[in-house]
Amino acid sequence: MQTFEKTVFSQLSKFPSTRYMGSKDKLLPELFRTFNKLEFSSALDIMSGTNSVAYLLKAMNKKVTTNDYMRMNFVIAKSLVSNNGTKLPDDIATELLKNNRTNKFIEDNFSGIYFDDADTREIQNINNNIQHLLKPSQKYLAKAALIRACIKKRPRGIFAYTGLRYNDGRKDLRQTIGEHFIHSVETINNAVFSNKLTNKALNIDSMDVNEQVDLVYIDPPYFSPLSDNEYVRRYHFVEGVARDWQGVELQEHTKTKKFKSYPSPFSKLDTTIQAFEELIKKYAKSHIVISYSSNALPKKNVILKILKKYKSNVHVKSVDYRYSFSNQGFAKDKIKNKVSEYIFVGKD
Ligand SMILES: C[S@@+](CC[C@H](N)C(=O)[O-])C[C@H]1O[C@@H](n2cnc3c(N)ncnc32)[C@H](O)[C@@H]1O
């Protein structure tokens, strides 16, 4: 292995991956090889999810802008992409576990729905204590650790069902939220690094991003008529923690106490096609790399046709891929989770 590749992969081994729907952590080696063939110094991960690809690009010494309309992903971006050095000291992390009854919103609304009473109380305590941290950079790190703790403790890592079903006795499910929190702080601190460049995190709709970059990476939710691709429905609880439920309305009548999904053009086929074209047109002067699934619509040829309209040098690579079972909602369908992951490249 070349030295550069080794250095990048060693940094990637520190990335705190989760089972987030559609996460590309297993595809990073392939994406590294794709990016490494292109010449560029600035990059935009326009729908970044866990930020695994933004983190790869940062490790490759690119000046990175990362964006996602979910606040929980912005919190990770502020901790690991735009942050070049701040860590959350252990003593401060431990202090965040202390009893704090100033706000009981989480306990009042969610006790027994996703976690038992003791864990729900710990989430409430930590969240209340985070409000009192003075440095915004430490707040982001602490929120990122709390969100990770909730996802790790939750069977299947999602909040689309209630109760403690799917408890398979895994060690993750036996640890308390407090233990997960302290461990997540260590994991996140360990992943903080500097690439000596000014990297940026955004939290807006992908269609509103306007950045001058050499390369844009587009990894939208995959549209399928067989299942929905809504992120808020699966992650509303941790998204709520990230934004303290500010600006959203709990749907009191629902069992899950979710809130309304954020509108996205990638939730319907016709608007997905239009959004692809709009983004490709906007970034026609940059390298464009797109991830999409063979299971999803539009099909490969439609995306290729749009890319070829704006770029003269286009190719597509197909990578065999097996999704983890909560990924992309294809679990219940007849395709048995075996799909190809396409990487489309439109060169500058
Ligand atoms: C397939 S995931 C990205 C996964 C990511 N590459 C990773 O490795 O974790 C798609 C992401 O698009 C985000 N998203 C969906 N519609 C969006 C929109 N209109 N604007 C910004 N982000 C959007 C979702 O919140 C989700 O995190």
Coordinates of C-alpha atoms in Angstrom, one line a residue, residues 32-310:
F32 CA -10.9 6.7 -2.1
R33 CA -9.7 5.0 -5.3
T34 CA -12.3 7.0 -7.3
F35 CA -11.3 10.4 -5.8
N36 CA -7.6 9.6 -5.9
K37 CA -7.7 9.4 -9.7
L38 CA -9.1 13.0 -9.9
E39 CA -7.3 16.2 -9.5
F40 CA -9.0 18.6 -7.1
S41 CA -8.3 20.5 -3.9
S42 CA -11.8 21.5 -2.7
A43 CA -14.8 19.3 -2.3
L44 CA -18.4 19.4 -1.3
D45 CA -20.3 16.5 0.3
I46 CA -23.8 17.9 -0.3
M47 CA -25.9 15.3 1.5
S48 CA -23.4 14.0 4.0
G49 CA -25.3 11.8 6.5
T50 CA -22.8 10.4 9.0
N51 CA -20.1 12.5 7.2
S52 CA -18.1 9.4 6.5
V53 CA -17.3 10.6 3.0
A54 CA -16.6 14.2 4.1
Y55 CA -14.2 12.7 6.7
L56 CA -12.5 10.7 3.9
L57 CA -12.1 13.8 1.8
K58 CA -10.7 15.7 4.8
A59 CA -8.2 12.9 5.4
M60 CA -7.2 13.2 1.7
N61 CA -6.2 16.8 2.5
K62 CA -9.0 18.4 0.6
K63 CA -10.7 21.6 1.7
V64 CA -14.1 20.2 2.6
T65 CA -17.6 21.8 2.8
T66 CA -20.2 19.3 4.1
N67 CA -24.0 19.7 4.3
D68 CA -27.0 17.8 5.4
Y69 CA -30.5 19.1 6.3
M70 CA -30.6 16.9 9.4
R71 CA -29.3 18.7 12.5
M72 CA -27.9 15.5 13.9
N73 CA -25.6 15.2 10.9
F74 CA -24.6 18.9 11.2
V75 CA -23.6 18.2 14.8
I76 CA -21.2 15.4 13.7
A77 CA -19.9 17.7 10.9
K78 CA -19.1 20.4 13.4
S79 CA -17.3 17.8 15.6
L80 CA -15.3 16.0 13.0
V81 CA -15.1 17.9 9.8
S82 CA -15.0 21.7 10.5
N83 CA -13.3 21.0 13.9
N84 CA -9.6 20.8 13.5
G85 CA -8.6 20.3 17.1
T86 CA -11.1 20.8 20.0
K87 CA -11.8 17.7 22.2
L88 CA -14.2 17.3 25.1
P89 CA -12.1 16.8 28.2
D90 CA -12.9 13.6 30.2
D91 CA -13.7 15.6 33.4
I92 CA -16.2 17.7 31.6
A93 CA -17.8 14.6 30.0
T94 CA -18.1 13.0 33.5
E95 CA -19.7 16.2 34.9
L96 CA -22.4 16.0 32.2
L97 CA -23.7 12.9 33.8
K98 CA -24.7 14.6 37.0
N99 CA -28.4 14.9 38.0
N100 CA -30.1 17.9 36.5
R101 CA -33.8 18.2 36.7
T102 CA -34.2 21.7 35.1
N103 CA -36.0 20.4 32.1
K104 CA -38.1 17.3 31.8
F105 CA -39.3 17.4 28.2
I106 CA -37.6 14.2 27.2
E107 CA -38.8 12.3 30.2
D108 CA -42.3 13.7 30.0
N109 CA -42.7 12.7 26.3
F110 CA -40.5 9.6 25.8
S111 CA -40.2 7.6 29.0
G112 CA -40.7 3.9 28.2
I113 CA -41.1 4.6 24.5
Y114 CA -37.5 4.0 23.3
F115 CA -35.5 3.4 26.5
D116 CA -36.3 2.4 30.1
D117 CA -36.9 5.1 32.7
A118 CA -33.3 5.0 34.0
D119 CA -31.8 5.5 30.5
T120 CA -34.4 8.2 29.6
R121 CA -33.5 10.1 32.8
E122 CA -29.8 9.9 31.9
I123 CA -30.5 11.3 28.4
Q124 CA -32.4 14.1 30.0
N125 CA -29.6 14.8 32.5
I126 CA -26.9 14.9 29.9
N127 CA -29.0 17.0 27.6
N128 CA -29.8 19.5 30.3
N129 CA -26.1 19.7 31.4
I130 CA -25.0 20.3 27.7
Q131 CA -27.0 23.5 27.7
H132 CA -24.7 24.9 30.3
L133 CA -21.4 24.2 28.4
L134 CA -19.9 27.6 27.5
K135 CA -18.0 26.7 24.4
P136 CA -20.1 25.9 21.3
S137 CA -17.4 23.5 20.0
Q138 CA -17.8 21.4 23.2
K139 CA -21.5 21.5 22.9
Y140 CA -21.3 20.0 19.4
L141 CA -19.0 17.2 20.6
A142 CA -21.2 16.5 23.6
K143 CA -24.3 16.4 21.5
A144 CA -22.6 14.1 18.9
A145 CA -21.6 11.8 21.8
L146 CA -25.2 11.8 23.2
I147 CA -26.7 11.1 19.8
R148 CA -24.2 8.2 19.2
A149 CA -25.0 6.8 22.7
C150 CA -28.8 6.8 21.9
I151 CA -28.2 5.1 18.5
K152 CA -25.9 2.5 20.0
K153 CA -28.3 1.6 22.8
R154 CA -31.3 1.4 20.6
P155 CA -31.9 -2.1 19.0
R156 CA -31.4 -1.6 15.2
G157 CA -30.4 2.0 15.8
I158 CA -33.7 3.4 14.7
F159 CA -36.8 5.1 16.2
A160 CA -39.5 4.1 13.8
Y161 CA -40.9 1.5 16.2
T162 CA -41.6 1.8 20.0
G163 CA -40.7 -0.4 22.9
L164 CA -37.6 -2.5 23.4
R165 CA -38.3 -5.1 20.7
Y166 CA -35.3 -6.8 18.9
N167 CA -33.3 -7.0 22.1
D168 CA -30.8 -9.6 21.0
G169 CA -28.7 -9.4 24.2
R170 CA -25.8 -7.6 22.4
K171 CA -23.3 -5.9 24.7
D172 CA -24.4 -2.5 23.3
L173 CA -27.9 -3.1 24.6
R174 CA -26.7 -4.1 28.1
Q175 CA -24.7 -0.9 28.7
T176 CA -26.4 2.1 30.2
I177 CA -26.7 5.4 28.3
G178 CA -24.2 6.9 30.6
E179 CA -21.6 4.2 29.8
H180 CA -22.3 4.6 26.1
F181 CA -22.0 8.4 26.4
I182 CA -18.5 8.2 28.1
H183 CA -17.3 5.7 25.5
S184 CA -18.7 7.8 22.6
V185 CA -16.8 10.9 23.9
E186 CA -13.6 8.9 23.8
T187 CA -14.4 7.5 20.3
I188 CA -15.2 11.0 19.0
N189 CA -12.3 12.7 20.6
N190 CA -10.0 10.1 19.1
A191 CA -11.4 10.8 15.6
V192 CA -10.8 14.6 15.8
F193 CA -7.9 15.7 13.6
S194 CA -6.6 18.6 11.6
N195 CA -5.9 18.7 7.9
K196 CA -4.6 22.3 8.3
L197 CA -7.4 23.7 6.1
T198 CA -10.6 25.7 6.8
N199 CA -13.4 23.1 6.4
K200 CA -17.0 24.1 6.6
A201 CA -20.3 22.6 7.8
L202 CA -23.7 23.6 6.5
N203 CA -27.2 22.6 7.6
I204 CA -29.5 23.6 4.7
D205 CA -31.4 22.0 1.8
S206 CA -29.0 20.6 -0.7
M207 CA -30.8 22.6 -3.5
D208 CA -29.9 25.8 -1.7
V209 CA -26.2 25.1 -1.4
N210 CA -24.0 27.4 -3.5
E211 CA -20.4 26.6 -3.1
Q212 CA -17.5 27.0 -5.6
V213 CA -15.7 23.7 -5.4
D214 CA -13.6 21.5 -7.6
L215 CA -15.6 18.3 -6.8
V216 CA -19.1 17.6 -5.6
Y217 CA -20.1 14.3 -4.1
I218 CA -23.9 13.6 -4.3
D219 CA -25.3 10.8 -2.2
P220 CA -29.1 11.4 -1.9
P221 CA -31.7 9.1 -0.2
Y222 CA -32.4 6.3 -2.7
F223 CA -35.9 6.4 -4.0
S224 CA -37.8 3.1 -4.2
P225 CA -41.5 2.4 -4.7
L226 CA -41.0 -0.6 -2.3
S227 CA -40.1 1.4 0.8
D228 CA -39.9 5.0 2.0
N229 CA -36.6 6.7 2.3
E230 CA -37.4 9.1 5.1
Y231 CA -34.7 9.9 7.5
V232 CA -36.8 11.9 10.0
R233 CA -39.2 9.0 10.5
R234 CA -36.3 6.7 11.5
Y235 CA -34.1 9.2 13.4
H236 CA -36.6 11.8 14.8
F237 CA -35.7 11.1 18.4
V238 CA -32.0 11.8 18.0
E239 CA -32.8 14.6 15.5
G240 CA -35.0 16.1 18.3
V241 CA -32.1 15.8 20.7
A242 CA -29.8 17.6 18.2
R243 CA -32.1 20.5 17.9
D244 CA -33.8 20.3 21.3
W245 CA -37.1 19.9 19.4
Q246 CA -36.8 23.6 18.5
G247 CA -38.9 24.5 15.4
V248 CA -40.7 21.2 15.1
E249 CA -44.0 20.0 16.4
L250 CA -44.4 16.6 18.1
Q251 CA -47.2 14.6 16.6
E252 CA -48.9 13.8 19.9
H253 CA -51.3 11.3 18.4
T254 CA -48.6 9.1 17.0
K255 CA -47.2 6.2 19.1
T256 CA -43.6 7.2 18.2
K257 CA -44.1 10.9 19.0
K258 CA -42.3 11.8 15.8
F259 CA -42.5 15.1 14.0
K260 CA -43.1 15.9 10.4
S261 CA -40.5 14.8 7.9
Y262 CA -38.5 17.6 6.2
P263 CA -39.6 18.0 2.6
S264 CA -37.0 16.7 0.1
P265 CA -37.2 16.4 -3.7
F266 CA -35.6 12.9 -3.2
S267 CA -38.9 11.5 -1.8
K268 CA -40.7 11.2 -5.2
L269 CA -39.5 9.8 -8.5
D270 CA -40.2 12.8 -10.7
T271 CA -38.7 15.3 -8.3
T272 CA -35.7 13.1 -7.8
I273 CA -34.9 13.2 -11.5
Q274 CA -35.4 17.0 -11.6
A275 CA -33.2 17.4 -8.5
F276 CA -30.4 15.3 -10.1
E277 CA -30.5 17.4 -13.2
E278 CA -30.6 20.7 -11.2
L279 CA -27.5 19.7 -9.1
I280 CA -25.6 18.3 -12.1
K281 CA -26.2 21.5 -14.1
K282 CA -25.2 23.7 -11.1
Y283 CA -21.9 21.8 -10.7
A284 CA -21.2 21.2 -14.4
K285 CA -17.8 22.9 -14.1
S286 CA -16.7 20.6 -11.2
H287 CA -16.0 16.9 -11.0
I288 CA -19.2 15.2 -10.0
V289 CA -19.3 11.9 -8.2
I290 CA -22.6 10.3 -7.4
S291 CA -23.5 7.3 -5.3
Y292 CA -26.8 5.5 -6.2
S293 CA -28.2 2.0 -5.7
S294 CA -29.2 -0.5 -8.4
N295 CA -32.4 -1.1 -6.3
A296 CA -33.5 2.5 -6.6
L297 CA -35.2 4.6 -9.2
P298 CA -34.3 6.3 -11.5
K299 CA -32.3 3.5 -13.1
K300 CA -28.6 3.8 -14.1
N301 CA -29.2 4.8 -17.7
V302 CA -31.4 7.8 -16.7
I303 CA -28.7 9.2 -14.4
L304 CA -26.0 8.5 -17.1
K305 CA -28.1 10.4 -19.7
I306 CA -28.4 13.5 -17.5
L307 CA -24.7 13.4 -16.6
K308 CA -23.7 13.1 -20.3
K309 CA -25.8 16.1 -21.1
Y310 CA -23.5 18.3 -18.9

